[in-house]
XYZ file of C-alpha atoms in Angstrom:
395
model
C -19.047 13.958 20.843
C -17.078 12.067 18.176
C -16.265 12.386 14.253
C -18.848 10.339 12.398
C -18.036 7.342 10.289
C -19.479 5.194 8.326
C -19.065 1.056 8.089
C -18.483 1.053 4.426
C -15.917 3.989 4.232
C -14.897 5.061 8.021
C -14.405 8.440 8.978
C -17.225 10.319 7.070
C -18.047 13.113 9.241
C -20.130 15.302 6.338
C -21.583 11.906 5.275
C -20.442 11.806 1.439
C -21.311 8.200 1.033
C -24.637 8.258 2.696
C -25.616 11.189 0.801
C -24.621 10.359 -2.790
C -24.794 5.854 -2.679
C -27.562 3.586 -2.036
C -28.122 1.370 0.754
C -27.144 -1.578 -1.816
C -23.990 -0.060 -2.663
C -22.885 0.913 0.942
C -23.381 -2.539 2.019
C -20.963 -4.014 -1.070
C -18.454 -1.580 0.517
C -18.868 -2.718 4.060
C -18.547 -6.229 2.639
C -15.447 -5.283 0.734
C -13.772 -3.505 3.855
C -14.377 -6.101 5.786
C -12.558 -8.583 3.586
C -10.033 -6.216 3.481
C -9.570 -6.157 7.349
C -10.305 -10.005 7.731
C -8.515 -11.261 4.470
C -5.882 -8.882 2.893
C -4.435 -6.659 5.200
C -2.850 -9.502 7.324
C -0.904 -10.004 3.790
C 0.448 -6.712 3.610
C 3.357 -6.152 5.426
C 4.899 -9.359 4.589
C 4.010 -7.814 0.734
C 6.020 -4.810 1.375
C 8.901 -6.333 3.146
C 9.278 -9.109 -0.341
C 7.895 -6.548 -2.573
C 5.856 -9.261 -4.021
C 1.812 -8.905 -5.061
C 0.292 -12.618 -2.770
C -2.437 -14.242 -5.060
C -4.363 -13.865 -1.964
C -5.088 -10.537 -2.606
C -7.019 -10.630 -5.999
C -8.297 -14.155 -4.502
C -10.043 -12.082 -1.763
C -11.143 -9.237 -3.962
C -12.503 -11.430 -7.305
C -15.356 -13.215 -6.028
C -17.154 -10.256 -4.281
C -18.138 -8.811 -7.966
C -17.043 -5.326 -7.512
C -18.006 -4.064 -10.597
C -21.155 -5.356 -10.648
C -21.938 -5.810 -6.705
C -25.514 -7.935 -5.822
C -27.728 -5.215 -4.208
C -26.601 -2.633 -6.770
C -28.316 -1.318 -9.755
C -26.317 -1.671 -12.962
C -26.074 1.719 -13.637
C -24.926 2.909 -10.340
C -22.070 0.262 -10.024
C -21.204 1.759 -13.279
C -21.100 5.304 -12.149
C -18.177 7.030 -11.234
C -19.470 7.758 -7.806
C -19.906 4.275 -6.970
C -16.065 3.052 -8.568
C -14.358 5.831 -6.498
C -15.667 4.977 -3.401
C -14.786 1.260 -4.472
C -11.180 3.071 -4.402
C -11.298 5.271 -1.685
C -12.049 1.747 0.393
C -9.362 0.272 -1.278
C -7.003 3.088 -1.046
C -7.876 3.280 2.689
C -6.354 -0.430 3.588
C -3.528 0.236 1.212
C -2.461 1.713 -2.067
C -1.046 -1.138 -3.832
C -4.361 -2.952 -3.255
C -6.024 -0.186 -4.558
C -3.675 0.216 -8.034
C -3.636 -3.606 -8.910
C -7.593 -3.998 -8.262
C -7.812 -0.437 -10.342
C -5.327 -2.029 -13.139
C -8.295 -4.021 -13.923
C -11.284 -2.066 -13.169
C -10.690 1.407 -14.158
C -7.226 1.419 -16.647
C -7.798 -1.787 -18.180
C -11.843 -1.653 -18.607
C -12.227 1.938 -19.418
C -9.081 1.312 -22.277
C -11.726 -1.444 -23.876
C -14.954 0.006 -23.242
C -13.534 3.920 -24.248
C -11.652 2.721 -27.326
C -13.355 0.079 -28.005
C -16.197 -0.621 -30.728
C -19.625 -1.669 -29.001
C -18.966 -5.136 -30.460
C -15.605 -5.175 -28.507
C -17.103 -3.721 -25.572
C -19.975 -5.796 -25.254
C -17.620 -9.191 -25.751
C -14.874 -8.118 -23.678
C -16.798 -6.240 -20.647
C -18.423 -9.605 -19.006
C -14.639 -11.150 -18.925
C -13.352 -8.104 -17.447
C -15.373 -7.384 -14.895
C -14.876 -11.306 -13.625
C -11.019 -11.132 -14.157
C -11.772 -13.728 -17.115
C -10.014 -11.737 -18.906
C -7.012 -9.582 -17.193
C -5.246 -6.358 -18.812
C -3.626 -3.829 -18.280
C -3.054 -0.055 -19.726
C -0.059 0.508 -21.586
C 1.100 3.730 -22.284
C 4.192 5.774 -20.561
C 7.651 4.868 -22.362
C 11.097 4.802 -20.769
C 12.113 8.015 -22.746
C 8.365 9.895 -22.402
C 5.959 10.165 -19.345
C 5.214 13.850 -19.276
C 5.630 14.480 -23.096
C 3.695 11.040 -24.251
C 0.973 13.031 -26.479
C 3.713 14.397 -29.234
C 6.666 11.914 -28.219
C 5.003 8.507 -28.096
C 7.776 5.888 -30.040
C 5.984 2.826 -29.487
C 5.287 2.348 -33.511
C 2.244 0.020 -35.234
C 2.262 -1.385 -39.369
C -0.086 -2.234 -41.104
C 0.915 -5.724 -42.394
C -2.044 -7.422 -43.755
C -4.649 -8.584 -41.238
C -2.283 -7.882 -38.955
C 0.052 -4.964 -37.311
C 3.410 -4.828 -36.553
C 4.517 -2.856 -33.116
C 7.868 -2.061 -31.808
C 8.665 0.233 -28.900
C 9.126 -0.181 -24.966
C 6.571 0.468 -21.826
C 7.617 1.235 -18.673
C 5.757 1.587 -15.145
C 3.395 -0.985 -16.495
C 1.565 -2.524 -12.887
C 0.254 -6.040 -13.382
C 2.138 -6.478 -16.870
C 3.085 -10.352 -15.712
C 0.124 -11.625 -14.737
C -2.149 -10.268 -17.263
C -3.909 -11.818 -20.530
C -3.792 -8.729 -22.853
C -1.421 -5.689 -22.606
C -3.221 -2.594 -24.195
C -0.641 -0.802 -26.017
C -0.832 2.803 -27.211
C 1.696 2.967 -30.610
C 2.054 5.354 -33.016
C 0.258 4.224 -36.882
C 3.470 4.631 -38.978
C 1.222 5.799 -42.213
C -0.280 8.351 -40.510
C 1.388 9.694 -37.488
C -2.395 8.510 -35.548
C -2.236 6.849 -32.222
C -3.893 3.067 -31.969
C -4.783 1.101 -29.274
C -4.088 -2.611 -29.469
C -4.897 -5.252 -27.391
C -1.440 -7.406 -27.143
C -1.363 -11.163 -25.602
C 1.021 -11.023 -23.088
C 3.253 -13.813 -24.099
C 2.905 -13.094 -28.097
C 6.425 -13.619 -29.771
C 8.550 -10.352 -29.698
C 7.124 -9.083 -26.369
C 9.271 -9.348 -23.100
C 8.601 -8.288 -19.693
C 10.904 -7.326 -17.124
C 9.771 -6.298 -13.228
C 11.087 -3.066 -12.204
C 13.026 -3.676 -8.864
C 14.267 -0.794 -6.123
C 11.071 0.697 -5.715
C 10.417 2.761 -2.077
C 7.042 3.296 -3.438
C 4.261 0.801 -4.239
C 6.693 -2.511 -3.501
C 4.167 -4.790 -3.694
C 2.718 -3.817 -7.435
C 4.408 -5.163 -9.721
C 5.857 -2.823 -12.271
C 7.410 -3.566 -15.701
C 8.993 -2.332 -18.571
C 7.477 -4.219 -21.891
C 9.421 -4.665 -24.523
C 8.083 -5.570 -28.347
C 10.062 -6.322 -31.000
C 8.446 -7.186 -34.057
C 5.484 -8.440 -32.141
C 2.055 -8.895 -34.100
C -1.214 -8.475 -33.269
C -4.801 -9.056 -35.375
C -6.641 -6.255 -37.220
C -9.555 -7.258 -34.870
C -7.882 -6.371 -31.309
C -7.211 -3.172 -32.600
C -9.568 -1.096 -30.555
C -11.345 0.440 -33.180
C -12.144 3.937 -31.294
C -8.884 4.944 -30.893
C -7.866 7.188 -33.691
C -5.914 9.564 -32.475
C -4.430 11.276 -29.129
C -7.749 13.147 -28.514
C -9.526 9.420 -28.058
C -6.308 8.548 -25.690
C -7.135 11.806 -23.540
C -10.814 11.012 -23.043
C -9.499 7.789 -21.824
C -7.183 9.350 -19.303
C -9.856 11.991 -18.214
C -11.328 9.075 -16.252
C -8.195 8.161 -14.995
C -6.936 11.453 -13.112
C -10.275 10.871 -11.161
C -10.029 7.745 -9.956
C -6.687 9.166 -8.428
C -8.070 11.786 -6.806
C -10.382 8.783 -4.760
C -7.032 6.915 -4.024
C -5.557 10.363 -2.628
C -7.817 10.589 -0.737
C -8.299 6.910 0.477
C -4.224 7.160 1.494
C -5.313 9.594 3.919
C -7.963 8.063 5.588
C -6.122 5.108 6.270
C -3.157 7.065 7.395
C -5.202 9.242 9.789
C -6.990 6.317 11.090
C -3.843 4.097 11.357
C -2.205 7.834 13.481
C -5.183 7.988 15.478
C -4.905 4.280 16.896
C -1.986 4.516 17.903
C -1.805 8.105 19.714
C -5.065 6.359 21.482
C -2.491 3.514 23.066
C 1.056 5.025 22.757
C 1.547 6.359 26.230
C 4.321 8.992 27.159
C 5.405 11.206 30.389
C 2.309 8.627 31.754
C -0.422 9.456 29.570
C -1.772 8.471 26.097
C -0.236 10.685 23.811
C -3.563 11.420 22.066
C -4.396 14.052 24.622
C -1.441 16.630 23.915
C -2.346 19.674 22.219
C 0.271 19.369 19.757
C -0.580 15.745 18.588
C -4.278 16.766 18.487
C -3.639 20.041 16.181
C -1.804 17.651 13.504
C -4.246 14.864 13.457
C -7.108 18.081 12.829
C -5.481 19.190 10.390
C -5.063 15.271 8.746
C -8.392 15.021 9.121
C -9.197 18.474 7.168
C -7.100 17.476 4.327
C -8.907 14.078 4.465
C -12.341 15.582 4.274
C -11.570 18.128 1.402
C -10.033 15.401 -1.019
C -13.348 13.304 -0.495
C -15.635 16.273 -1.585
C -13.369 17.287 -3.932
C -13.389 13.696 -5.738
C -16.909 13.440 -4.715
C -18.384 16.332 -6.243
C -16.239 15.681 -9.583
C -17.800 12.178 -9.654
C -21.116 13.442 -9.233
C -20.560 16.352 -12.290
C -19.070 12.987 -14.177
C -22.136 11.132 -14.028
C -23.989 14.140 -14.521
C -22.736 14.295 -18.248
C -20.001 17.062 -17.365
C -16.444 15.392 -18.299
C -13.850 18.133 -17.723
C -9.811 18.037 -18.495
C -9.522 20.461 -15.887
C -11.998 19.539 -13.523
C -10.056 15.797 -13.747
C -6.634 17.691 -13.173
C -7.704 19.947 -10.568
C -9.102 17.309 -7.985
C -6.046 14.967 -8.987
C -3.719 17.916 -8.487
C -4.686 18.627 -4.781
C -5.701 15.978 -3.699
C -2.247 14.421 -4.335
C -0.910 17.211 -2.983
C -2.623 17.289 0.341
C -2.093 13.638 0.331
C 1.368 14.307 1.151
C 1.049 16.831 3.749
C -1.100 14.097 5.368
C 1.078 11.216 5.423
C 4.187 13.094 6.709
C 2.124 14.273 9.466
C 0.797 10.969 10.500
C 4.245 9.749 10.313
C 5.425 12.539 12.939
C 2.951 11.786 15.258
C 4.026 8.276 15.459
C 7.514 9.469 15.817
C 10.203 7.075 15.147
C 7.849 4.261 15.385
C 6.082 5.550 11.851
C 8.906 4.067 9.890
C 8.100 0.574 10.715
C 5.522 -1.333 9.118
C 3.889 -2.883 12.253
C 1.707 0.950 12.318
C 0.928 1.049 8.567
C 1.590 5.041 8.593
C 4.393 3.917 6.643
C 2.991 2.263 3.632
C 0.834 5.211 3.705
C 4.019 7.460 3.941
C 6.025 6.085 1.150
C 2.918 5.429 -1.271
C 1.975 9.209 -1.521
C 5.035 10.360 -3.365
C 3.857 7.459 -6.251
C 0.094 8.755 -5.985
C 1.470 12.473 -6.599
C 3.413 11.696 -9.424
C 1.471 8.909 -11.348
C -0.977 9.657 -13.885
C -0.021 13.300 -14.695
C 2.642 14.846 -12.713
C 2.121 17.906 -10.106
C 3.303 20.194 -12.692
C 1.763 19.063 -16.016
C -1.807 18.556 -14.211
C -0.666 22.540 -12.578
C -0.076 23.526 -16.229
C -4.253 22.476 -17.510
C -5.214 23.637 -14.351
C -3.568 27.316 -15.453
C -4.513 27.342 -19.501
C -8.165 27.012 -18.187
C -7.885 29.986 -15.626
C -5.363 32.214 -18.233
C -6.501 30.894 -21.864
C -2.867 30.757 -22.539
C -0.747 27.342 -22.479
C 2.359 27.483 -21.267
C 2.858 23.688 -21.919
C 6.899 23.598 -24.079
């Protein structure tokens, strides 16, 4: 008897992707995991070690279409389900991959086609999806993360045809290499937030890569700076009035980390259990001591929950049913198992899980970033309990 899995998404033992994709859109993912095995992951620990992004990464992942895979129906690459399994793959080879594809395919692309007019949206999409065009999402300052909604600084005025935007960005993955930078900023004249697409290397606007990082080394972070820089009336995305159009946006967003959560794990179980198979000790694999099997079963429970967790909130998603809390729930525990996950995959390696030859440790270190980014433990805890109480206890 052994766990089930599945070519496109590997250890599936209630069969979520068999049961909720089509045989078109499993096959894109076993194409995409196996370019991840064959083309990217050979890249990876030489990525960590330089904390640099190789082109050979997006190289690898731009000409299989993943947005719009052949063998898949329009409207199920556009689904939910369909994009979080495309990150759950991802996820599962490694979490940078996953955040630098998702730059593009979920911040990026959901910031133009959310905010943007169905003129803008029906331009921009077809250069998005092929990396014609590359963005990415611009919103948490140095000063607020947390507190964005009421303390976003980042100003925009009117001057003209044109606005005027000063303020600072900071975590901002993919900042140097992209064509556009969508910037949230404060409307001076009426206290609204905006949305405006900003070229990259537009006079006024600097970009600096954030170095240090234990999490993530390979992404490249920023911090954007913009001082004075302008930008046309007409890449203002025009549905974008306010911070109620900015949280629809990020609705979409706390789900797609719930399927990277959830990926982590996977890949960190699977990465545990090869090793355990070959790692021999008092003269026998270690994979066959009670204690080592109790951790990896309970790795593989956490696993299993975050996929039908994500799952079934993808599946209410594209069933019309967008919920705050529903998006902050999965995200929420997901993350949260995530961790308990990677830290037992790293014990079972023992010592050995802090080198990067066994990949639990990519896994290891990239889970405190997945916990933290879009919407904190706490904050995410906080919509979680005004739903259940009907009283907010945000400050």
């Amino acid at each position: 008897m052994s766990i089930t899995t599945s070519p496109a998404v590997g250890l599936d033992p209630y069969g979520y992707a068999a049961s909720h994709l089509s045989d078109g859109a499993l096959d894109a993912l076993a194409r995409l995991d196996e370019t991840l095995q064959r083309d990217v992951r050979p890249l990876l620990n030489e990525a960590w070690e330089t904390a640099t992004m190789p082109d050979g990464i997006l190289g690898a992942l731009v000409p299989l279409d993943l947005m719009q895979p052949d063998g898949v129906a329009p409207e199920e690459a556009r689904s939910t389900m369909f994009s979080g399994f495309r990150n759950y793959v991802l996820a599962r080879t490694d979490v940078s991959v996953a955040t630098v594809y998702n730059a593009q395919s979920g911040l990026f692309r959901a910031a133009v086609l959310l905010g943007g007019s169905a003129e803008q949206a029906a331009e921009l999409d077809p250069l998005i999806r092929t990396f014609g065009l590359k963005g990415v999402f611009a919103l948490t300052e140095p000063d607020h993360g947390s507190d964005v909604a009421g303390g976003l600084a980042t100003s925009a005025r009117r001057d003209g045809d044109e606005w005027v935007i000063d303020g600072a960005k900071r975590w901002i993955g993919g900042a140097a290499a992209a064509d556009k930078l969508a910037i949230f900023a404060r409307d001076v004249a009426d206290g609204e937030v905006k949305l405006f697409l900003v070229d990259r290397d537009a006079p006024g606007v600097t970009i600096e890569i954030i170095r240090g990082k234990v999490s993530l080394r390979p992404m490249q972070n920023a911090v954007i700076t913009l001082e004075g820089a302008r930008v046309a009336e007409q890449w203002r995305m025009q549905n974008v009035n306010s911070w109620r159009d900015v949280a629809g946006i990020l609705r979409t967003m706390r789900s797609d980390v719930a399927w990277i959560a959830a990926g982590l794990q996977t890949g960190a179980l699977e990465a545990a259990v090869k090793y355990v198979r070959s790692r021999e000790q008092f003269g026998r694999p270690i994979g066959g001591f009670q204690l080592v099997q109790e951790k990896l079963a309970r790795m593989l429970g956490n696993a299993v929950s975050s996929l039908g967790m994500a799952v079934q909130l993808s599946a209410r998603q594209d069933a019309g049913e967008w919920s705050d809390t529903n998006s902050a729930l999965a995200k929420m525990q997901t993350s949260l198992m995530a961790r308990e996950t990677v830290a037992l995959a790293r014990e079972v390696l023992g010592g050995n899980g802090i080198l990067l030859e066994h990949d639990v440790a990519r896994f290891f270190a990239d889970a405190e970033a997945v916990y933290s980014y879009e919407g904190t433990h706490e904050i995410n805890a906080l919509i979680v309990g005004r739903a259940l109480t009907g009283a907010s206890a945000f400050v």
